[in-house]
Amino acid sequence: MYIQSASEPGDSGRPNEDFCGTAQPASGHGGTLVLLDGVTPPPGDDGCAHGVPWFVARLGGALVELSGSLADVPLSECLARAITRTAALHSRTCELSHPRTPQATVVCARWSARTVEYLVLCDSPLLIRGQDGVVRPVLDDRLDQVLRAAREAPAGRRAARVEGLRNAPGGFFTAAADPRVAPLAVTGELPRSEVRALAALTDGASRWTEIFGLGDWTTLFDTLERYGPRALIGQVRAAERADPAGTTHPRGKAHDDASAILALS
């Protein structure tokens, strides 16, 4: 695979809470990619002395290492081990049971000469382009389901309803301090011969399609292949600047951290 990636903070005055990582053996056969989108906590105490950028760097680094070096271990187990390892680094100094302890969405893909495995947890999509050019999105839509249901609740209770379903039965899941969320990720495997390319996006980049409607997933993939991840993010930034108040395209943040990884055969 030939790999390109780009990552850009939504606000130059704040640290980027995304993580992009890839690994390929020197032989050139096989590899892995990892993309995390750190969840920005609301103002106030989140029980952690380190913060989200610290967390995503360690969780992402651990997952790149484990998924890249343990080819016989399923990706869900690699994620569980990465969560456990990261939690151990700050369990003595931080309150990891806090509902807003640092956490992240996860996309991981691993390929060999025979297979392509994937894992998606929460709302960062993975796009798989087949040899026929068809683009298949792999999505974990549980957060979207929670948000849709919350819109039906009284305005003053919507945020509380969403928070109450964070990493809870019947809700949505992120990678935080509990490795038991790992088996709840969306996972799968395809023959390597059926896959031409992969693209992983944080929701700051996938808003190209999901919020701004600049094209469908296939058009987004075409843009990535033709112009590269940095150009795609640039187009997102242009769309954000054209609608700074979110009047035409409502969104939680005017500008979000945006990251994309493209892996081509």
Coordinates of N, CA, C and O in Angstrom, one line a residue, residues 130-255:
G130 N -13.5 -1.0 -3.6 CA -13.2 -2.3 -4.2 C -12.5 -2.2 -5.5 O -12.3 -1.1 -6.1
Q131 N -12.0 -3.3 -6.0 CA -11.3 -3.3 -7.3 C -12.2 -2.8 -8.4 O -11.8 -2.3 -9.5
D132 N -13.6 -2.9 -8.2 CA -14.5 -2.4 -9.2 C -14.8 -0.9 -9.1 O -15.6 -0.3 -9.8
G133 N -14.1 -0.2 -8.1 CA -14.3 1.2 -7.9 C -15.4 1.6 -7.0 O -15.5 2.7 -6.6
V134 N -16.2 0.6 -6.6 CA -17.4 0.9 -5.7 C -16.8 1.2 -4.3 O -15.9 0.5 -3.8
V135 N -17.3 2.2 -3.6 CA -16.9 2.6 -2.3 C -17.9 2.2 -1.3 O -19.1 2.5 -1.4
R136 N -17.4 1.5 -0.3 CA -18.3 1.0 0.8 C -17.9 1.7 2.1 O -16.8 1.6 2.5
P137 N -18.8 2.4 2.7 CA -18.5 3.0 4.0 C -18.8 2.1 5.1 O -19.8 1.3 5.1
V138 N -17.8 2.0 6.0 CA -18.0 1.2 7.3 C -18.3 2.3 8.4 O -17.4 3.1 8.7
L139 N -19.5 2.2 8.9 CA -19.9 3.2 9.9 C -20.4 2.6 11.2 O -21.1 1.5 11.1
D140 N -20.1 3.2 12.3 CA -20.8 2.9 13.6 C -21.8 4.0 13.8 O -21.4 5.1 14.2
D141 N -23.0 3.7 13.6 CA -24.0 4.8 13.6 C -24.8 4.9 15.0 O -25.8 5.6 15.1
R142 N -24.2 4.3 16.0 CA -25.0 4.4 17.3 C -25.0 5.8 17.9 O -26.1 6.1 18.5
L143 N -24.0 6.6 17.7 CA -24.1 8.0 18.2 C -25.2 8.7 17.4 O -26.0 9.5 18.0
D144 N -25.2 8.5 16.1 CA -26.3 9.2 15.3 C -27.7 8.8 15.8 O -28.6 9.6 15.8
Q145 N -27.8 7.5 16.1 CA -29.1 7.1 16.6 C -29.5 7.8 17.9 O -30.6 8.2 18.1
V146 N -28.5 7.9 18.8 CA -28.7 8.6 20.1 C -29.1 10.0 19.9 O -30.0 10.6 20.5
L147 N -28.4 10.7 19.0 CA -28.6 12.1 18.7 C -30.0 12.3 18.1 O -30.7 13.3 18.4
R148 N -30.4 11.4 17.2 CA -31.7 11.5 16.6 C -32.8 11.4 17.6 O -33.8 12.1 17.7
A149 N -32.6 10.4 18.5 CA -33.6 10.2 19.6 C -33.6 11.4 20.6 O -34.7 11.8 21.1
A150 N -32.5 12.0 20.8 CA -32.4 13.1 21.7 C -33.1 14.4 21.2 O -33.6 15.2 22.0
R151 N -33.2 14.5 19.9 CA -33.9 15.7 19.3 C -35.3 15.7 19.7 O -36.0 16.7 19.6
E152 N -35.9 14.5 20.0 CA -37.3 14.4 20.3 C -37.5 14.8 21.8 O -38.7 15.0 22.2
A153 N -36.5 14.9 22.6 CA -36.6 15.2 24.0 C -36.7 16.7 24.2 O -36.3 17.5 23.3
P154 N -37.2 17.2 25.3 CA -37.3 18.7 25.6 C -35.9 19.2 25.5 O -34.9 18.6 25.9
A155 N -35.8 20.5 24.9 CA -34.4 21.1 24.7 C -33.5 21.1 25.9 O -32.3 20.8 25.8
G156 N -34.1 21.3 27.1 CA -33.2 21.4 28.3 C -32.7 20.0 28.7 O -31.8 20.0 29.6
R157 N -33.2 19.0 28.2 CA -32.8 17.6 28.6 C -32.0 16.9 27.6 O -31.5 15.7 27.8
R158 N -31.8 17.5 26.4 CA -31.1 16.7 25.3 C -29.7 16.4 25.6 O -29.3 15.2 25.4
A159 N -28.9 17.3 26.1 CA -27.5 17.1 26.4 C -27.4 16.0 27.5 O -26.5 15.1 27.4
A160 N -28.2 16.1 28.5 CA -28.1 15.1 29.6 C -28.5 13.7 29.1 O -27.9 12.7 29.5
R161 N -29.4 13.6 28.1 CA -29.8 12.4 27.6 C -28.7 11.7 26.8 O -28.5 10.5 26.9
V162 N -28.0 12.5 26.0 CA -26.9 12.0 25.2 C -25.8 11.5 26.2 O -25.2 10.4 26.0
E163 N -25.4 12.4 27.2 CA -24.3 12.0 28.1 C -24.7 10.7 28.9 O -23.8 9.9 29.2
G164 N -25.9 10.6 29.2 CA -26.3 9.4 29.9 C -26.2 8.1 29.1 O -26.1 7.0 29.7
L165 N -26.0 8.2 27.8 CA -25.9 7.0 27.0 C -24.5 6.8 26.5 O -24.2 6.0 25.6
R166 N -23.5 7.7 27.0 CA -22.1 7.5 26.6 C -21.5 6.3 27.3 O -21.6 6.2 28.5
N167 N -21.0 5.4 26.5 CA -20.5 4.1 27.0 C -21.4 3.4 28.0 O -21.0 3.0 29.1
A168 N -22.7 3.3 27.5 CA -23.7 2.7 28.4 C -24.6 1.8 27.5 O -24.7 2.0 26.3
P169 N -25.2 0.8 28.1 CA -26.0 -0.1 27.3 C -27.1 0.6 26.5 O -27.7 1.5 27.1
G170 N -27.3 0.3 25.3 CA -28.3 1.0 24.5 C -27.9 2.3 24.0 O -28.6 3.0 23.3
G171 N -26.6 2.7 24.2 CA -26.1 4.0 23.8 C -25.0 3.9 22.7 O -25.1 3.1 21.8
F172 N -23.9 4.7 22.9 CA -22.8 4.6 22.0 C -21.5 4.5 22.7 O -21.5 4.7 24.0
F173 N -20.5 4.1 22.0 CA -19.2 3.7 22.7 C -18.0 4.4 22.1 O -17.9 4.6 20.9
T174 N -17.1 4.8 23.0 CA -15.8 5.3 22.6 C -14.7 4.6 23.4 O -15.0 3.9 24.4
A175 N -13.5 4.7 22.9 CA -12.3 4.1 23.6 C -11.9 5.1 24.7 O -11.4 6.1 24.5
A176 N -12.1 4.7 26.0 CA -11.7 5.5 27.1 C -10.8 4.7 28.0 O -9.6 4.4 27.6
A177 N -11.3 4.2 29.2 CA -10.4 3.5 30.1 C -10.9 2.0 30.3 O -10.2 1.3 31.0
D178 N -12.0 1.7 29.7 CA -12.6 0.4 29.9 C -12.4 -0.5 28.7 O -13.0 -0.2 27.6
P179 N -11.6 -1.5 28.7 CA -11.3 -2.4 27.5 C -12.5 -3.2 27.1 O -12.5 -3.7 25.9
R180 N -13.6 -3.2 27.9 CA -14.8 -4.0 27.5 C -15.5 -3.4 26.3 O -16.4 -4.0 25.8
V181 N -15.2 -2.1 25.9 CA -15.9 -1.5 24.8 C -15.3 -2.1 23.5 O -16.0 -2.0 22.4
A182 N -14.1 -2.6 23.5 CA -13.4 -3.1 22.3 C -14.2 -4.1 21.5 O -14.4 -4.0 20.2
P183 N -14.8 -5.1 22.1 CA -15.6 -6.1 21.3 C -16.9 -5.5 20.8 O -17.6 -6.2 19.9
L184 N -17.3 -4.3 21.2 CA -18.5 -3.7 20.7 C -18.3 -2.9 19.4 O -19.2 -2.3 18.8
A185 N -17.0 -2.8 19.0 CA -16.7 -2.1 17.7 C -17.3 -2.8 16.5 O -17.6 -4.0 16.6
V186 N -17.5 -2.1 15.5 CA -17.9 -2.7 14.2 C -16.6 -3.2 13.5 O -15.6 -2.5 13.3
T187 N -16.6 -4.5 13.3 CA -15.4 -5.2 12.7 C -15.8 -6.0 11.5 O -16.9 -6.4 11.3
G188 N -14.8 -6.4 10.7 CA -15.0 -7.3 9.6 C -13.7 -7.6 8.9 O -12.6 -7.1 9.3
E189 N -13.8 -8.4 7.9 CA -12.6 -8.9 7.1 C -13.0 -9.1 5.7 O -14.1 -9.6 5.4
L190 N -12.2 -8.7 4.8 CA -12.4 -8.9 3.3 C -11.2 -9.6 2.7 O -10.0 -9.4 3.2
P191 N -11.3 -10.3 1.6 CA -10.2 -10.8 0.9 C -9.4 -9.6 0.4 O -9.9 -8.6 -0.1
R192 N -8.1 -9.7 0.5 CA -7.2 -8.6 0.0 C -7.4 -8.3 -1.5 O -7.3 -7.2 -1.9
S193 N -7.7 -9.4 -2.2 CA -7.9 -9.2 -3.7 C -9.1 -8.4 -4.0 O -9.2 -7.9 -5.2
E194 N -10.0 -8.1 -3.1 CA -11.2 -7.4 -3.4 C -11.0 -5.9 -3.1 O -11.9 -5.1 -3.4
V195 N -9.9 -5.5 -2.4 CA -9.7 -4.1 -1.9 C -8.7 -3.4 -2.7 O -7.5 -3.9 -2.9
R196 N -9.1 -2.2 -3.3 CA -8.1 -1.4 -4.0 C -7.5 -0.3 -3.2 O -6.4 0.1 -3.3
A197 N -8.3 0.2 -2.2 CA -7.8 1.4 -1.4 C -8.7 1.5 -0.2 O -9.8 1.0 -0.1
L198 N -8.1 2.2 0.8 CA -8.8 2.5 2.1 C -8.7 3.9 2.4 O -7.7 4.6 2.1
A199 N -9.7 4.5 3.0 CA -9.6 5.9 3.5 C -10.2 5.9 4.9 O -11.4 5.5 5.1
A200 N -9.5 6.5 5.9 CA -10.0 6.7 7.2 C -10.1 8.2 7.5 O -9.2 9.0 7.1
L201 N -11.2 8.6 8.1 CA -11.5 10.0 8.3 C -12.0 10.3 9.7 O -12.8 9.6 10.2
T202 N -11.5 11.4 10.3 CA -12.2 11.8 11.5 C -13.4 12.6 11.1 O -13.5 13.0 9.9
D203 N -14.3 12.9 12.0 CA -15.6 13.6 11.6 C -15.3 15.0 11.1 O -16.2 15.6 10.5
G204 N -14.2 15.6 11.5 CA -13.8 16.9 11.0 C -13.5 16.9 9.5 O -13.7 17.9 8.8
A205 N -13.1 15.8 9.0 CA -12.9 15.6 7.6 C -14.1 15.1 6.8 O -14.4 15.5 5.7
S206 N -14.8 14.1 7.5 CA -15.9 13.5 6.8 C -17.1 14.5 6.7 O -18.1 14.2 6.0
R207 N -17.0 15.6 7.4 CA -18.1 16.6 7.2 C -18.1 17.1 5.8 O -19.1 17.8 5.4
W208 N -17.1 16.9 5.0 CA -17.1 17.2 3.6 C -18.4 16.6 2.9 O -19.0 17.2 2.1
T209 N -18.7 15.4 3.3 CA -19.9 14.7 2.9 C -21.1 14.9 3.9 O -22.2 15.2 3.5
E210 N -20.8 14.6 5.1 CA -21.9 14.5 6.1 C -22.6 15.8 6.5 O -23.7 15.8 6.9
I211 N -21.8 16.9 6.4 CA -22.4 18.2 6.8 C -22.5 19.1 5.6 O -23.6 19.7 5.4
F212 N -21.5 19.3 4.9 CA -21.5 20.2 3.8 C -22.0 19.7 2.5 O -22.3 20.5 1.6
G213 N -22.1 18.4 2.3 CA -22.7 17.8 1.2 C -22.0 18.1 -0.1 O -22.6 18.3 -1.2
L214 N -20.7 18.2 -0.1 CA -19.9 18.5 -1.3 C -19.9 17.3 -2.3 O -19.4 17.5 -3.4
G215 N -20.4 16.2 -1.8 CA -20.4 15.0 -2.7 C -20.7 13.8 -1.8 O -20.6 13.9 -0.6
D216 N -21.0 12.7 -2.4 CA -21.2 11.4 -1.7 C -19.9 10.8 -1.3 O -18.8 11.3 -1.6
W217 N -19.9 9.6 -0.7 CA -18.7 9.0 -0.3 C -17.8 8.6 -1.5 O -16.6 8.7 -1.4
T218 N -18.4 8.3 -2.6 CA -17.6 8.0 -3.8 C -16.9 9.2 -4.3 O -15.7 9.1 -4.6
T219 N -17.6 10.3 -4.3 CA -16.9 11.6 -4.8 C -15.9 12.0 -3.8 O -14.8 12.5 -4.3
L220 N -16.1 11.8 -2.5 CA -15.1 12.2 -1.6 C -13.8 11.3 -1.8 O -12.7 11.8 -1.8
F221 N -14.0 10.0 -2.0 CA -12.9 9.1 -2.3 C -12.1 9.5 -3.6 O -10.9 9.6 -3.6
D222 N -12.9 9.9 -4.6 CA -12.3 10.4 -5.8 C -11.4 11.6 -5.6 O -10.3 11.7 -6.1
T223 N -11.9 12.5 -4.7 CA -11.2 13.7 -4.4 C -9.9 13.4 -3.6 O -8.8 13.9 -3.9
L224 N -10.0 12.4 -2.7 CA -8.8 12.0 -2.0 C -7.7 11.4 -2.9 O -6.5 11.7 -2.8
E225 N -8.2 10.6 -3.8 CA -7.2 9.9 -4.7 C -6.6 10.9 -5.7 O -5.4 10.8 -6.0
R226 N -7.4 11.8 -6.2 CA -6.9 12.8 -7.2 C -6.0 13.9 -6.6 O -5.0 14.3 -7.1
Y227 N -6.5 14.4 -5.4 CA -5.8 15.6 -4.9 C -5.1 15.4 -3.5 O -4.2 16.2 -3.1
G228 N -5.4 14.3 -2.8 CA -4.7 14.0 -1.6 C -5.5 14.5 -0.3 O -6.4 15.4 -0.4
P229 N -5.1 14.0 0.8 CA -5.8 14.3 2.1 C -5.7 15.8 2.4 O -6.7 16.4 2.9
R230 N -4.6 16.4 2.2 CA -4.5 17.8 2.6 C -5.4 18.7 1.8 O -6.0 19.7 2.3
A231 N -5.6 18.4 0.5 CA -6.5 19.2 -0.3 C -8.0 19.0 0.1 O -8.8 19.9 0.1
L232 N -8.3 17.8 0.5 CA -9.7 17.5 1.0 C -10.0 18.3 2.2 O -11.0 19.0 2.4
I233 N -9.0 18.4 3.2 CA -9.2 19.2 4.4 C -9.3 20.7 4.0 O -10.1 21.4 4.6
G234 N -8.5 21.1 3.0 CA -8.6 22.5 2.6 C -10.0 22.8 2.1 O -10.5 23.9 2.3
Q235 N -10.6 21.9 1.4 CA -12.0 22.1 0.9 C -13.0 22.2 2.1 O -13.9 23.0 2.0
V236 N -12.7 21.4 3.1 CA -13.6 21.5 4.3 C -13.4 22.9 4.9 O -14.4 23.5 5.3
R237 N -12.2 23.3 5.1 CA -12.0 24.6 5.7 C -12.6 25.7 4.9 O -13.2 26.7 5.5
A238 N -12.6 25.7 3.6 CA -13.2 26.7 2.7 C -14.8 26.7 3.0 O -15.4 27.7 3.1
A239 N -15.3 25.5 3.1 CA -16.8 25.4 3.4 C -17.1 25.9 4.8 O -18.2 26.6 4.9
E240 N -16.2 25.7 5.7 CA -16.5 26.2 7.1 C -16.4 27.7 7.1 O -17.3 28.4 7.7
R241 N -15.4 28.3 6.4 CA -15.3 29.8 6.3 C -16.5 30.4 5.6 O -16.9 31.5 6.0
A242 N -17.1 29.7 4.7 CA -18.2 30.3 4.0 C -19.5 30.3 4.8 O -20.5 31.0 4.4
D243 N -19.5 29.5 5.9 CA -20.7 29.5 6.7 C -20.2 29.5 8.2 O -20.4 28.5 8.9
P244 N -19.6 30.6 8.7 CA -18.9 30.6 10.0 C -19.9 30.4 11.1 O -19.5 29.8 12.2
A245 N -21.1 30.8 11.0 CA -22.1 30.7 12.1 C -22.9 29.4 12.1 O -23.7 29.2 12.9
G246 N -22.7 28.6 11.1 CA -23.4 27.4 11.0 C -24.9 27.6 10.6 O -25.7 26.8 10.9
T247 N -25.2 28.7 9.9 CA -26.5 29.0 9.6 C -27.1 28.0 8.5 O -28.2 27.5 8.6
T248 N -26.3 27.8 7.5 CA -26.7 26.9 6.4 C -26.4 25.5 6.7 O -27.2 24.6 6.4
H249 N -25.3 25.3 7.4 CA -24.9 23.9 7.7 C -24.6 23.8 9.2 O -23.5 24.0 9.7
P250 N -25.7 23.6 10.0 CA -25.5 23.5 11.5 C -24.5 22.4 11.9 O -24.5 21.3 11.3
R251 N -23.7 22.8 12.9 CA -22.7 21.8 13.4 C -22.3 22.3 14.8 O -22.4 23.4 15.2
G252 N -21.7 21.4 15.5 CA -21.3 21.6 16.9 C -20.2 22.6 17.0 O -20.1 23.4 18.0
K253 N -19.2 22.5 16.1 CA -18.1 23.4 16.1 C -17.9 24.1 14.7 O -18.1 23.4 13.7
A254 N -17.6 25.4 14.7 CA -17.4 26.0 13.4 C -16.3 25.4 12.6 O -16.4 25.1 11.4
H255 N -15.2 25.1 13.3 CA -14.0 24.4 12.8 C -13.6 23.2 13.7 O -13.5 23.4 14.9

